[in-house]
XYZ file of N, CA and C in Angstrom:
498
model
N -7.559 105.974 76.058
C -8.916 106.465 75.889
C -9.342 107.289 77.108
N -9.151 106.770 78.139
C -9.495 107.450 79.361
C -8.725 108.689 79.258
N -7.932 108.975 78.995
C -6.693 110.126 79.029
C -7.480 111.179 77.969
N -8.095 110.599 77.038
C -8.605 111.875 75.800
C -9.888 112.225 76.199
N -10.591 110.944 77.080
C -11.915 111.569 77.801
C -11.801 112.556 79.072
N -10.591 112.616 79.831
C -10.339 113.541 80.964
C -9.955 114.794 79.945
N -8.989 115.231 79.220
C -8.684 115.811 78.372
C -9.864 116.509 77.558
N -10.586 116.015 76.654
C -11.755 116.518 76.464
C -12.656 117.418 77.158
N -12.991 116.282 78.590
C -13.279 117.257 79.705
C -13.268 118.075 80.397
N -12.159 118.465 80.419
C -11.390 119.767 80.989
C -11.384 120.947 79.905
N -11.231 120.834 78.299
C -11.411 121.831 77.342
C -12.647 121.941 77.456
N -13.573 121.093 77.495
C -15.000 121.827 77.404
C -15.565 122.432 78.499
N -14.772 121.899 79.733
C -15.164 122.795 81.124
C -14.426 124.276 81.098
N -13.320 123.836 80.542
C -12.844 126.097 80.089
C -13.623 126.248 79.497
N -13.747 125.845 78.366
C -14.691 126.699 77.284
C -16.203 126.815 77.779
N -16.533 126.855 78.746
C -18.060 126.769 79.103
C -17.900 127.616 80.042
N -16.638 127.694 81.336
C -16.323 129.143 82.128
C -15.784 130.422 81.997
N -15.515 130.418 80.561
C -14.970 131.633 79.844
C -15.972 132.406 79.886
N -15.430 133.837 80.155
C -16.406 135.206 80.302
C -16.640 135.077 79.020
N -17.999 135.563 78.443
C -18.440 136.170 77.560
C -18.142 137.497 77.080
N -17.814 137.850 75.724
C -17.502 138.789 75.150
C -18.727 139.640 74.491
N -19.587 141.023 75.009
C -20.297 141.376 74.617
C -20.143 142.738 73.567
N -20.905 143.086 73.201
C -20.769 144.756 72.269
C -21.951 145.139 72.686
N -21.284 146.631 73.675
C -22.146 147.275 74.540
C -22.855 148.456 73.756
N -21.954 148.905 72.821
C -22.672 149.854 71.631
C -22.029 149.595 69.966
N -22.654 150.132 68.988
C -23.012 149.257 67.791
C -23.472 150.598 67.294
N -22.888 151.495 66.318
C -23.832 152.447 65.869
C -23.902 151.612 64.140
N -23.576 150.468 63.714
C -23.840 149.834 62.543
C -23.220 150.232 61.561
N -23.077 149.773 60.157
C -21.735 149.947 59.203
C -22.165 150.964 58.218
N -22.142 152.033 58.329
C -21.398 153.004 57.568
C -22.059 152.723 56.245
N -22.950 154.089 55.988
C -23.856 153.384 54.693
C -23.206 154.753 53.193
N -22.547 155.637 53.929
C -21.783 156.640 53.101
C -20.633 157.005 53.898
N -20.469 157.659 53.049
C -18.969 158.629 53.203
C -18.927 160.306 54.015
N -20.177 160.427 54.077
C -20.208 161.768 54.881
C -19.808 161.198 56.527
N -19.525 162.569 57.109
C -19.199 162.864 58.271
C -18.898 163.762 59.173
N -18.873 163.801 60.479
C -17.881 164.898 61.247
C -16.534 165.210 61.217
N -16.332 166.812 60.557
C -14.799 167.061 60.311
C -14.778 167.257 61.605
N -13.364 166.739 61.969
C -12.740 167.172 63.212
C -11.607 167.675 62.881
N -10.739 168.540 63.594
C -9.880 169.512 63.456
C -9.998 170.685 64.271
N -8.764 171.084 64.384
C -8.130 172.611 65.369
C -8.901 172.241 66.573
N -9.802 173.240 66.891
C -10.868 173.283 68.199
C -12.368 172.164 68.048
N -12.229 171.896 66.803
C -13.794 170.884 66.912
C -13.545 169.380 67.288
N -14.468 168.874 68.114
C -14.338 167.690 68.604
C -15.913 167.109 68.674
N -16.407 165.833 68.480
C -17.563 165.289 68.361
C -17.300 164.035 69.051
N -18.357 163.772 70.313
C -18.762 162.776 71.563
C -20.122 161.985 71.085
N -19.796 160.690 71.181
C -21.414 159.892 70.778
C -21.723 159.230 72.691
N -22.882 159.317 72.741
C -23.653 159.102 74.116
C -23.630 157.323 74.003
N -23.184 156.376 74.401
C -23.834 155.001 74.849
C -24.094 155.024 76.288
N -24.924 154.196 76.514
C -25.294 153.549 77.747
C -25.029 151.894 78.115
N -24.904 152.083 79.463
C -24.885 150.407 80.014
C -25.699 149.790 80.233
N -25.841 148.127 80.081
C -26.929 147.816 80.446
C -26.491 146.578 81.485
N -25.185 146.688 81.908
C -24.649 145.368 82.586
C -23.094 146.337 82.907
N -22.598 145.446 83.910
C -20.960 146.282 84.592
C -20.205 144.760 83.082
N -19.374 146.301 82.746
C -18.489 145.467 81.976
C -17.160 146.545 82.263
N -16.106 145.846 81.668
C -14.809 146.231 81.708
C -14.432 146.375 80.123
N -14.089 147.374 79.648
C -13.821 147.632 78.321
C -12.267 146.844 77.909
N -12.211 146.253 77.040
C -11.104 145.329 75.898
C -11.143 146.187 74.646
N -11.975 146.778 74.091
C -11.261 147.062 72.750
C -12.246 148.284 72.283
N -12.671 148.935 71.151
C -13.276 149.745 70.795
C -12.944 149.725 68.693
N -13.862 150.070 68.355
C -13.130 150.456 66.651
C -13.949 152.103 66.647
N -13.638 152.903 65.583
C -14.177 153.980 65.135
C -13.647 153.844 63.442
N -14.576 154.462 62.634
C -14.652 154.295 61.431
C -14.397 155.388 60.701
N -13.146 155.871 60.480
C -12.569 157.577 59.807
C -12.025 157.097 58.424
N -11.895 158.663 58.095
C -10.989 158.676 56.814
C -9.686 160.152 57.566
N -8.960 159.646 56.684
C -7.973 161.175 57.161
C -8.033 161.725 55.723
N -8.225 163.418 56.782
C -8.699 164.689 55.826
C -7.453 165.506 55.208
N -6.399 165.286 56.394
C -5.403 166.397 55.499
C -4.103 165.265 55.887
N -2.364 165.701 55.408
C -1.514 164.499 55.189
C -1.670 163.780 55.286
N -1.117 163.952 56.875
C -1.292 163.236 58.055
C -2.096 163.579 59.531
N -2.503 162.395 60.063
C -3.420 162.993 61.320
C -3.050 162.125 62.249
N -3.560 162.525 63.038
C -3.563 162.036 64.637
C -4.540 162.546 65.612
N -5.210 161.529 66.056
C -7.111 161.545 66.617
C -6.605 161.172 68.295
N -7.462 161.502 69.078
C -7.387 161.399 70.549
C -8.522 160.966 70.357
N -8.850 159.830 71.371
C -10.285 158.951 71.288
C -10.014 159.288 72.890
N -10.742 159.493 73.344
C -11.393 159.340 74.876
C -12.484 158.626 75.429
N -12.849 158.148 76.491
C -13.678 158.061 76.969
C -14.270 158.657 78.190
N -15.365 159.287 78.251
C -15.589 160.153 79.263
C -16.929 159.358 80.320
N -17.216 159.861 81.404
C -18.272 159.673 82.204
C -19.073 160.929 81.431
N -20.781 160.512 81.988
C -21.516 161.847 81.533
C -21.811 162.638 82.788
N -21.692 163.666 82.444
C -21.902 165.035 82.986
C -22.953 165.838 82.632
N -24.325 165.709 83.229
C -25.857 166.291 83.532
C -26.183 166.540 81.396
N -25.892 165.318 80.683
C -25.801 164.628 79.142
C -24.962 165.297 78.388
N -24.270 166.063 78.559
C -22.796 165.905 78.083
C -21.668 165.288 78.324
N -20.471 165.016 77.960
C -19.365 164.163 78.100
C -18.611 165.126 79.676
N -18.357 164.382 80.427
C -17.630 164.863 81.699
C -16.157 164.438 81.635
N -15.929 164.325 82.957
C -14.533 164.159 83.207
C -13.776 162.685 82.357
N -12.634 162.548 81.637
C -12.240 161.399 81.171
C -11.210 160.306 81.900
N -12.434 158.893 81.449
C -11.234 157.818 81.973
C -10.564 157.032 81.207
N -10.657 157.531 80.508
C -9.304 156.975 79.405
C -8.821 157.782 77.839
N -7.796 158.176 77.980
C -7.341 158.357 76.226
C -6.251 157.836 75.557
N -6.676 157.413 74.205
C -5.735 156.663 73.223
C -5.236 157.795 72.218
N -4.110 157.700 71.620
C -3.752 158.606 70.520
C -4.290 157.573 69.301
N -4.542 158.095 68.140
C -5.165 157.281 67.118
C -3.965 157.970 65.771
N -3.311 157.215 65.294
C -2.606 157.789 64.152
C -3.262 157.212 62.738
N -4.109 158.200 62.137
C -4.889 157.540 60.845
C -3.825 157.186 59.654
N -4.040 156.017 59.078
C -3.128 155.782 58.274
C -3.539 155.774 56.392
N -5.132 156.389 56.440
C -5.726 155.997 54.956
C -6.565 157.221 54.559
N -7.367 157.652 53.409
C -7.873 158.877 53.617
C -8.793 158.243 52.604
N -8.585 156.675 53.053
C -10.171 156.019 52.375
C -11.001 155.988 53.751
N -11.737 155.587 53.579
C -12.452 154.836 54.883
C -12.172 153.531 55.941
N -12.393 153.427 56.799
C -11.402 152.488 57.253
C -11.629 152.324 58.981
N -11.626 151.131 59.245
C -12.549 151.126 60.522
C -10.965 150.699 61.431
N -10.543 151.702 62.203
C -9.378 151.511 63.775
C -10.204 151.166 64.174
N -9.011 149.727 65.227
C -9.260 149.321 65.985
C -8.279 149.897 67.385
N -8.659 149.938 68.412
C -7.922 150.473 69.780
C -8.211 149.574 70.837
N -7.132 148.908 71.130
C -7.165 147.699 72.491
C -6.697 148.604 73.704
N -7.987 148.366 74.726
C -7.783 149.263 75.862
C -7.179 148.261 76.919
N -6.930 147.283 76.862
C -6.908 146.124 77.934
C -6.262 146.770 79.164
N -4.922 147.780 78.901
C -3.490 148.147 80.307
C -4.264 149.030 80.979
N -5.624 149.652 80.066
C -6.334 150.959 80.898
C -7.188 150.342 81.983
N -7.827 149.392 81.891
C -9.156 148.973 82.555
C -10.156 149.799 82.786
N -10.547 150.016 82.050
C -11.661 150.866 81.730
C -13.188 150.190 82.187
N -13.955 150.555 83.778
C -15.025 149.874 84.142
C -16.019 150.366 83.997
N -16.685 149.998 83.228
C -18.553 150.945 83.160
C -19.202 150.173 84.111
N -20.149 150.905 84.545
C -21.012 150.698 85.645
C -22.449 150.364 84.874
N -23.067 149.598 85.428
C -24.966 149.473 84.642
C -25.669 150.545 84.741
N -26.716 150.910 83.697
C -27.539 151.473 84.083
C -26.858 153.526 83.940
N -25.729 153.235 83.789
C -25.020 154.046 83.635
C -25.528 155.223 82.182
N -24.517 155.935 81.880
C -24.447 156.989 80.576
C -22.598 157.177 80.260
N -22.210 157.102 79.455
C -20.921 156.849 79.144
C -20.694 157.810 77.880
N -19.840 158.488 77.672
C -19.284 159.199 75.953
C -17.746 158.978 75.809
N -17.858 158.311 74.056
C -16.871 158.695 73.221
C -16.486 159.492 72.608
N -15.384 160.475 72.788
C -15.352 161.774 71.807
C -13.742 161.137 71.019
N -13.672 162.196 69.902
C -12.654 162.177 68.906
C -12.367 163.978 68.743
N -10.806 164.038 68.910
C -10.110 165.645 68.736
C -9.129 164.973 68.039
N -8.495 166.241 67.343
C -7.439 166.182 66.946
C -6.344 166.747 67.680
N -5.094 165.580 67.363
C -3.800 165.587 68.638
C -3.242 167.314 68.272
N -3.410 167.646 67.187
C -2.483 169.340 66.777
C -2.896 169.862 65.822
N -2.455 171.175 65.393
C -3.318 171.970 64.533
C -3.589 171.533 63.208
N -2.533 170.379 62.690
C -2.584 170.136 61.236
C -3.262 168.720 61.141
N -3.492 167.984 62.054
C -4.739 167.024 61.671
C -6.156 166.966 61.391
N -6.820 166.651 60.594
C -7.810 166.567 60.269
C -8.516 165.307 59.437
N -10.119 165.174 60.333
C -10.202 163.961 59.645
C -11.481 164.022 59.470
N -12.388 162.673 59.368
C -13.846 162.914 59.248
C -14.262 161.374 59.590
N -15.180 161.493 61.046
C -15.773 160.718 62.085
C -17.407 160.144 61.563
N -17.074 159.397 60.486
C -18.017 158.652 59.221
C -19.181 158.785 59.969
N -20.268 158.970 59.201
C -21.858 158.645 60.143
C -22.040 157.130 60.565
N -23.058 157.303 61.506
C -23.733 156.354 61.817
C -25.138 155.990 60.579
N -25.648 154.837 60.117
C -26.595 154.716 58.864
C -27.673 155.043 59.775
N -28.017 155.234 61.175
C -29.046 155.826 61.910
C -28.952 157.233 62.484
N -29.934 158.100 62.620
C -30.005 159.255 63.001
C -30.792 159.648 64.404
N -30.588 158.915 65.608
C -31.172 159.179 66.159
C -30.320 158.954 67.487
N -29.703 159.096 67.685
C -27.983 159.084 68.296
C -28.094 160.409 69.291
N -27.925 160.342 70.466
C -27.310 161.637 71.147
C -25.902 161.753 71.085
N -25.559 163.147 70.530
C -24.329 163.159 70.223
C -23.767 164.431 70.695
N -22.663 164.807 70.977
C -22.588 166.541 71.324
C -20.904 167.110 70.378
N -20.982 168.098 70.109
C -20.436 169.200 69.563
C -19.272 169.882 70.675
N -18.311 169.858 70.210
C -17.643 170.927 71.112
C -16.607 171.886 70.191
N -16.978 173.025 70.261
C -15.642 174.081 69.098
C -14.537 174.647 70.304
N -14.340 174.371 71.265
C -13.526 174.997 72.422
C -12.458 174.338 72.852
N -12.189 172.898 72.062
C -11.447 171.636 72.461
C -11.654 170.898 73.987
N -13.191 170.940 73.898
C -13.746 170.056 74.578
C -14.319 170.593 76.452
N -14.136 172.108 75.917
C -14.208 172.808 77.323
C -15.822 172.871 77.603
N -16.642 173.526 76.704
C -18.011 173.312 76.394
C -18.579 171.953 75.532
N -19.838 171.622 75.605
C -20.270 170.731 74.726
C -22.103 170.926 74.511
N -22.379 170.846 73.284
C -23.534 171.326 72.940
C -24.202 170.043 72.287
N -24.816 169.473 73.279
C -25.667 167.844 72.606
C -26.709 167.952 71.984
N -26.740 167.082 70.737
C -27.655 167.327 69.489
C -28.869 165.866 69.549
N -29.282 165.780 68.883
C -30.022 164.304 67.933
C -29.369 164.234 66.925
N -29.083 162.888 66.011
C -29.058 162.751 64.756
C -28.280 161.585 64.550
N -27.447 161.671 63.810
C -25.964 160.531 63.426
C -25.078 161.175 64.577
N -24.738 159.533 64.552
C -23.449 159.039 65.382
C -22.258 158.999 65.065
N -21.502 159.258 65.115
C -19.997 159.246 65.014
C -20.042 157.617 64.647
N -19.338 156.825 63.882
C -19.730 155.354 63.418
C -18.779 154.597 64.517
N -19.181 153.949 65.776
C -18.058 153.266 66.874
C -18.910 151.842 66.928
N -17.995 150.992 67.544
C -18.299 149.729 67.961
C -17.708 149.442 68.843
């Protein structure tokens, strides 16, 4: 008995010092099928902010693929005077459905650190000329988001729907 009460004790003392797992942005589930085509030179960045220093673990984005086959570059950038700036991290994304369909991308080997108080962007390009896909809305429209037709050299930030991320 004593042995399952020390035992006990010790699982509930991990489980009570375990970091908490938060979701720092949430643009919510996808209430249609429209979206941002991405392809050749177009690329589309959604704006989150921090509200605490966290270290990024994982990310989803919610696409369909537009033509065969595709392949998406997800980045993450710092902001640059509210456009997307220099990037600290990119994943290749190989879409596998041309239903809808929410990737998931585990960043854990990158360590990816946001700072509080901060401004942070996600953008989505396509890896080569023959991918194409479409970066589902957000069911809210009030999202800073930016535009780039130059493959990401310029960026032109809008209002409206979000690129659909979690």
């Amino acid at each position: 008995m004593k042995l399952l009460i020390t035992y006990l004790s010790i699982i509930i003392t991990l489980g009570l010092s375990q970091d908490t797992r938060s979701t720092i942005f949430n643009t919510g589930t996808p209430e249609t099928d429209d979206g941002y085509l991405i392809s050749g030179d177009i690329s589309i960045a959604d704006r989150f902010s921090i509200s605490s220093d966290y270290a990024m673990e994982a990310f989803k984005v919610t696409m369909t693929m537009e033509s065969e086959s595709a392949t998406m570059i997800i980045s993450i950038h710092e902001d640059l005077n509210n456009t997307p700036g220099a990037i600290l991290g990119s994943w290749d994304l190989p879409l596998t459905s041309s239903d809808i369909r929410e990737y998931l991308l585990y960043t854990f080997q990158d360590c990816i650190l946001f700072d509080s108080g901060e401004y942070y962007w996600i953008s989505v390009k396509a890896a080569d000329s023959e991918s194409t896909a479409k970066w589902i809305y957000s069911p809210g429209d009030f999202y800073t988001y930016a535009t780039s037709a130059d493959q990401q050299l310029n960026w032109e930030p809008a209002q409206g729907n979000a690129g659909s991320t979690k």
